[in-house]
Amino acid sequence: ARNLHACARKISSEYGGKFPDTVDGLMALPGIGPYTAAAIAAIAFGKSATVVDGNVERVVARLFNIDTPLPAAKPEIRAKAATLTPQRRAGDFAQAMMDLGATICTPKSPACTRCPIAGLCDARAGGTQALRPARAPKKPRPVREGACFWLMRDGHVWLRRRADKGLLGGMMEVPGTPWADGKAAFTGEPLDHAPFDAAWTRVPGLVEHSFTHFHLELAVFTARTRRKHIAGEGLWVPIGDLAGEALPSVMRKVAAHAMPEAGTIFTKR
């Protein structure tokens, strides 16, 4: 939403309210990357732009039997796709290629006998279509650790808002430590990082959540207080209203781990 608003403002202030119709112009807008820029240029403006999404990558990798593993193969795939992109009706071609990958040249069990370009496909000729696109072995995600502190008062829980920039920017969270690799999460004991003085109790087990680039393990501590005013930024939220808060999945897991009845709130919506 922030990128959409920034994009609209830039179009209004720098482009006189007119959407740019070139790939370079589109990529200068907030939140628009190479794929989206090419797709808009080709489909909306009829430009001869090379559109490459996951479906097109798969079609091209099989068509030319490219054995270089992804993501290293991306430049070669894009170059091959560019040789196929026509000067006229590039938008129709882009949509046809994406549809071909989505419906016929699928990741598993491609329907080669129904494919309109099967006779041109090098991977089918070599019997390697199931192996394309080639993929490098996945590296294990690094593990980061941290702790969260679930503080309750009269049916309320203390939450705070994350910084606008960065992972899960602007969303609500249960206060906790920074997330760091291994034991580097704590320079001392986890409770040394607690945002409040309270009789904290460790909940058995860990909350686990996988992000794109790392796996997270969180210890959860709970406490109760009678204090209305807590140092630092945050607010008391009725536990029954948690489903209406912008809590990311990992924080919903924390809530369910700290207080199982809180977890049922999210399943009722």
Tab-separated table of C-alpha atoms in Angstrom:
chain	number	residue	atom	x	y	z
A	1	ALA	CA	0.000	0.000	0.000
A	2	ARG	CA	2.869	2.384	0.774
A	3	ASN	CA	4.437	1.731	-2.638
A	4	LEU	CA	1.086	2.206	-4.360
A	5	HIS	CA	0.617	5.581	-2.686
A	6	ALA	CA	4.199	6.650	-3.455
A	7	CYS	CA	3.748	5.513	-7.067
A	8	ALA	CA	0.561	7.555	-7.468
A	9	ARG	CA	2.228	10.648	-6.014
A	10	LYS	CA	5.223	10.337	-8.332
A	11	ILE	CA	3.006	9.942	-11.406
A	12	SER	CA	1.045	13.011	-10.355
A	13	SER	CA	4.045	15.202	-9.513
A	14	GLU	CA	6.645	14.106	-12.095
A	15	TYR	CA	4.666	12.684	-15.000
A	16	GLY	CA	1.761	15.112	-15.141
A	17	GLY	CA	-0.685	12.414	-14.111
A	18	LYS	CA	0.182	10.244	-17.118
A	19	PHE	CA	1.425	6.702	-16.565
A	20	PRO	CA	4.834	6.139	-18.236
A	21	ASP	CA	4.685	3.652	-21.112
A	22	THR	CA	8.308	2.490	-21.323
A	23	VAL	CA	10.052	-0.197	-19.298
A	24	ASP	CA	12.647	2.275	-17.984
A	25	GLY	CA	9.978	4.809	-17.085
A	26	LEU	CA	7.888	2.199	-15.311
A	27	MET	CA	10.855	0.855	-13.361
A	28	ALA	CA	11.506	4.343	-12.029
A	29	LEU	CA	8.212	4.116	-10.127
A	30	PRO	CA	8.200	2.839	-6.520
A	31	GLY	CA	7.364	-0.846	-6.180
A	32	ILE	CA	7.651	-1.723	-9.882
A	33	GLY	CA	10.378	-4.203	-10.812
A	34	PRO	CA	11.539	-5.666	-14.139
A	35	TYR	CA	8.733	-8.219	-14.526
A	36	THR	CA	5.895	-5.834	-13.678
A	37	ALA	CA	7.386	-3.066	-15.821
A	38	ALA	CA	7.725	-5.352	-18.845
A	39	ALA	CA	4.227	-6.785	-18.357
A	40	ILE	CA	2.635	-3.323	-18.189
A	41	ALA	CA	4.643	-2.057	-21.164
A	42	ALA	CA	3.739	-5.068	-23.312
A	43	ILE	CA	0.139	-5.711	-22.277
A	44	ALA	CA	-1.092	-2.189	-21.552
A	45	PHE	CA	0.960	-0.201	-24.072
A	46	GLY	CA	1.808	-2.726	-26.789
A	47	LYS	CA	5.566	-2.277	-26.418
A	48	SER	CA	7.943	-5.048	-27.500
A	49	ALA	CA	9.024	-5.839	-23.944
A	50	THR	CA	10.241	-9.246	-22.775
A	51	VAL	CA	8.012	-10.512	-19.979
A	52	VAL	CA	9.568	-13.250	-17.840
A	53	ASP	CA	7.754	-14.685	-14.840
A	54	GLY	CA	8.110	-18.150	-13.315
A	55	ASN	CA	5.881	-19.711	-15.962
A	56	VAL	CA	7.835	-18.154	-18.822
A	57	GLU	CA	11.132	-19.195	-17.217
A	58	ARG	CA	9.954	-22.786	-17.217
A	59	VAL	CA	8.757	-22.726	-20.837
A	60	VAL	CA	11.985	-21.151	-22.109
A	61	ALA	CA	14.254	-23.394	-20.021
A	62	ARG	CA	12.545	-26.440	-21.515
A	63	LEU	CA	12.260	-25.055	-25.027
A	64	PHE	CA	16.041	-24.500	-25.202
A	65	ASN	CA	16.915	-27.312	-22.744
A	66	ILE	CA	18.922	-24.922	-20.557
A	67	ASP	CA	20.823	-26.981	-17.997
A	68	THR	CA	22.282	-24.112	-15.963
A	69	PRO	CA	20.572	-24.171	-12.542
A	70	LEU	CA	18.364	-21.320	-11.372
A	71	PRO	CA	18.932	-18.605	-10.353
A	72	ALA	CA	22.193	-18.474	-12.339
A	73	ALA	CA	20.228	-19.351	-15.492
A	74	LYS	CA	18.001	-16.262	-15.294
A	75	PRO	CA	20.125	-14.037	-17.608
A	76	GLU	CA	20.346	-16.803	-20.219
A	77	ILE	CA	16.621	-17.478	-19.998
A	78	ARG	CA	15.821	-13.773	-20.366
A	79	ALA	CA	18.149	-13.496	-23.372
A	80	LYS	CA	16.492	-16.488	-25.052
A	81	ALA	CA	13.039	-15.111	-24.257
A	82	ALA	CA	14.036	-11.793	-25.837
A	83	THR	CA	14.845	-13.579	-29.113
A	84	LEU	CA	11.279	-14.912	-29.162
A	85	THR	CA	9.462	-11.678	-28.292
A	86	PRO	CA	7.792	-10.223	-31.411
A	87	GLN	CA	7.766	-6.542	-32.346
A	88	ARG	CA	3.990	-6.598	-32.808
A	89	ARG	CA	1.414	-7.922	-30.337
A	90	ALA	CA	4.052	-8.472	-27.671
A	91	GLY	CA	1.338	-8.290	-25.011
A	92	ASP	CA	-0.615	-11.157	-26.573
A	93	PHE	CA	2.596	-13.150	-26.879
A	94	ALA	CA	3.485	-12.520	-23.225
A	95	GLN	CA	0.067	-13.636	-22.032
A	96	ALA	CA	0.199	-16.715	-24.272
A	97	MET	CA	3.598	-17.713	-22.863
A	98	MET	CA	2.418	-17.242	-19.285
A	99	ASP	CA	-0.755	-19.233	-19.975
A	100	LEU	CA	1.267	-21.980	-21.657
A	101	GLY	CA	3.433	-22.324	-18.560
A	102	ALA	CA	0.468	-22.194	-16.197
A	103	THR	CA	-1.734	-24.738	-17.983
A	104	ILE	CA	0.409	-26.987	-20.224
A	105	CYS	CA	4.109	-26.648	-19.392
A	106	THR	CA	3.488	-27.119	-15.673
A	107	PRO	CA	6.181	-27.785	-13.049
A	108	LYS	CA	5.155	-31.400	-12.612
A	109	SER	CA	3.828	-33.743	-15.310
A	110	PRO	CA	3.841	-31.252	-18.219
A	111	ALA	CA	1.199	-32.074	-20.842
A	112	CYS	CA	3.676	-32.328	-23.728
A	113	THR	CA	1.217	-34.152	-26.008
A	114	ARG	CA	-1.087	-31.111	-25.850
A	115	CYS	CA	1.654	-28.496	-26.214
A	116	PRO	CA	1.451	-26.418	-29.414
A	117	ILE	CA	5.249	-26.024	-29.533
A	118	ALA	CA	6.200	-29.572	-28.511
A	119	GLY	CA	7.884	-30.136	-31.869
A	120	LEU	CA	10.279	-27.257	-31.155
A	121	CYS	CA	11.097	-28.260	-27.570
A	122	ASP	CA	14.689	-29.392	-27.039
A	123	ALA	CA	13.960	-30.731	-23.546
A	124	ARG	CA	11.161	-32.947	-24.820
A	125	ALA	CA	13.390	-34.203	-27.610
A	126	GLY	CA	16.031	-35.121	-25.049
A	127	GLY	CA	13.586	-36.450	-22.458
A	128	THR	CA	14.721	-33.898	-19.874
A	129	GLN	CA	11.551	-31.826	-19.509
A	130	ALA	CA	11.051	-33.046	-15.929
A	131	LEU	CA	14.551	-31.770	-15.078
A	132	ARG	CA	14.036	-28.251	-16.450
A	133	PRO	CA	14.452	-25.665	-15.236
A	134	ALA	CA	17.433	-27.076	-13.361
A	135	ARG	CA	17.719	-25.983	-9.757
A	136	ALA	CA	20.727	-25.746	-7.502
A	137	PRO	CA	20.497	-27.682	-4.224
A	138	LYS	CA	18.799	-25.588	-1.590
A	139	LYS	CA	21.011	-24.275	1.161
A	140	PRO	CA	19.608	-24.759	4.654
A	141	ARG	CA	18.099	-21.592	6.056
A	142	PRO	CA	20.160	-20.001	8.813
A	143	VAL	CA	18.482	-20.123	12.213
A	144	ARG	CA	17.855	-16.963	14.186
A	145	GLU	CA	16.760	-16.878	17.790
A	146	GLY	CA	14.988	-14.435	20.032
A	147	ALA	CA	12.483	-14.084	22.839
A	148	CYS	CA	9.045	-12.488	23.213
A	149	PHE	CA	7.439	-11.133	26.360
A	150	TRP	CA	3.669	-11.587	26.707
A	151	LEU	CA	2.462	-9.154	29.403
A	152	MET	CA	-1.190	-9.262	30.503
A	153	ARG	CA	-3.382	-6.955	32.568
A	154	ASP	CA	-7.125	-7.444	33.169
A	155	GLY	CA	-7.783	-9.283	29.911
A	156	HIS	CA	-5.442	-7.060	27.894
A	157	VAL	CA	-2.026	-7.721	26.374
A	158	TRP	CA	0.745	-5.186	25.771
A	159	LEU	CA	1.658	-4.758	22.078
A	160	ARG	CA	3.886	-2.375	20.190
A	161	ARG	CA	4.273	-1.351	16.555
A	162	ARG	CA	7.337	-2.374	14.549
A	163	ALA	CA	9.393	0.229	12.714
A	164	ASP	CA	7.918	1.244	9.367
A	165	LYS	CA	10.956	0.040	7.433
A	166	GLY	CA	12.313	-3.484	7.386
A	167	LEU	CA	10.801	-6.928	7.828
A	168	LEU	CA	7.118	-6.805	8.866
A	169	GLY	CA	7.358	-3.008	8.810
A	170	GLY	CA	4.541	-1.137	10.529
A	171	MET	CA	2.863	-4.268	11.887
A	172	MET	CA	2.067	-4.981	15.525
A	173	GLU	CA	4.165	-7.314	17.645
A	174	VAL	CA	4.581	-8.808	21.071
A	175	PRO	CA	7.623	-6.986	22.519
A	176	GLY	CA	10.830	-8.978	22.408
A	177	THR	CA	14.544	-9.129	21.775
A	178	PRO	CA	16.252	-8.585	18.427
A	179	TRP	CA	16.445	-11.688	16.242
A	180	ALA	CA	20.023	-12.804	15.709
A	181	ASP	CA	21.939	-15.838	14.530
A	182	GLY	CA	22.185	-18.512	17.192
A	183	LYS	CA	23.041	-17.477	20.701
A	184	ALA	CA	24.052	-14.024	19.491
A	185	ALA	CA	20.428	-13.105	20.134
A	186	PHE	CA	21.356	-12.580	23.780
A	187	THR	CA	24.445	-11.005	25.258
A	188	GLY	CA	23.243	-12.291	28.645
A	189	GLU	CA	20.119	-14.037	29.836
A	190	PRO	CA	16.942	-13.457	27.789
A	191	LEU	CA	15.234	-11.761	30.729
A	192	ASP	CA	17.951	-9.111	30.715
A	193	HIS	CA	16.240	-7.892	27.548
A	194	ALA	CA	12.688	-7.886	28.954
A	195	PRO	CA	11.049	-4.491	28.375
A	196	PHE	CA	9.369	-4.505	31.808
A	197	ASP	CA	10.153	-5.572	35.351
A	198	ALA	CA	7.813	-8.466	36.095
A	199	ALA	CA	7.716	-12.042	37.377
A	200	TRP	CA	8.348	-13.639	33.991
A	201	THR	CA	7.668	-17.337	33.447
A	202	ARG	CA	9.118	-19.260	30.498
A	203	VAL	CA	6.502	-21.127	28.440
A	204	PRO	CA	7.798	-24.619	27.574
A	205	GLY	CA	8.805	-25.142	23.958
A	206	LEU	CA	9.574	-22.693	21.173
A	207	VAL	CA	7.646	-20.799	18.521
A	208	GLU	CA	9.067	-21.636	15.099
A	209	HIS	CA	8.447	-19.714	11.894
A	210	SER	CA	10.181	-19.750	8.520
A	211	PHE	CA	10.802	-16.598	6.525
A	212	THR	CA	12.219	-16.595	3.006
A	213	HIS	CA	15.838	-16.259	4.088
A	214	PHE	CA	15.937	-17.610	7.631
A	215	HIS	CA	14.186	-19.816	10.182
A	216	LEU	CA	13.172	-18.204	13.465
A	217	GLU	CA	12.949	-19.776	16.917
A	218	LEU	CA	11.395	-17.725	19.708
A	219	ALA	CA	11.262	-18.396	23.420
A	220	VAL	CA	8.120	-16.966	25.022
A	221	PHE	CA	7.859	-15.533	28.524
A	222	THR	CA	4.596	-14.517	30.194
A	223	ALA	CA	3.760	-12.280	33.140
A	224	ARG	CA	0.869	-10.337	34.654
A	225	THR	CA	0.839	-6.813	35.992
A	226	ARG	CA	-1.563	-4.300	37.519
A	227	ARG	CA	0.263	-1.327	36.032
A	228	LYS	CA	-1.595	0.651	33.381
A	229	HIS	CA	1.409	2.673	32.302
A	230	ILE	CA	4.418	0.868	30.843
A	231	ALA	CA	7.642	2.584	29.849
A	232	GLY	CA	8.254	2.683	26.124
A	233	GLU	CA	5.926	2.829	23.157
A	234	GLY	CA	3.011	0.420	23.081
A	235	LEU	CA	-0.617	-0.025	24.018
A	236	TRP	CA	-2.927	-2.360	25.876
A	237	VAL	CA	-5.112	-4.376	23.512
A	238	PRO	CA	-8.093	-6.481	24.691
A	239	ILE	CA	-7.239	-10.110	24.038
A	240	GLY	CA	-10.630	-10.540	22.372
A	241	ASP	CA	-9.677	-7.856	19.835
A	242	LEU	CA	-6.377	-9.408	18.739
A	243	ALA	CA	-7.835	-10.682	15.466
A	244	GLY	CA	-8.469	-7.083	14.439
A	245	GLU	CA	-4.853	-6.062	14.964
A	246	ALA	CA	-2.213	-6.155	12.222
A	247	LEU	CA	-0.388	-9.085	13.775
A	248	PRO	CA	1.843	-11.056	11.384
A	249	SER	CA	1.650	-14.849	11.364
A	250	VAL	CA	4.690	-15.261	13.585
A	251	MET	CA	3.139	-13.056	16.271
A	252	ARG	CA	-0.138	-14.958	16.060
A	253	LYS	CA	1.886	-18.079	16.774
A	254	VAL	CA	3.438	-16.309	19.761
A	255	ALA	CA	-0.030	-15.393	21.052
A	256	ALA	CA	-1.276	-18.969	20.683
A	257	HIS	CA	1.853	-20.303	22.410
A	258	ALA	CA	1.606	-17.861	25.298
A	259	MET	CA	-2.131	-18.280	25.763
A	260	PRO	CA	-3.802	-21.130	23.836
A	261	GLU	CA	-7.245	-19.541	24.113
A	262	ALA	CA	-5.860	-16.482	22.317
A	263	GLY	CA	-4.989	-18.684	19.357
A	264	THR	CA	-8.649	-19.599	18.841
A	265	ILE	CA	-9.502	-15.931	18.293
A	266	PHE	CA	-7.732	-15.928	14.930
A	267	THR	CA	-9.569	-19.021	13.664
A	268	LYS	CA	-12.997	-17.481	14.251
A	269	ARG	CA	-12.615	-14.772	11.625
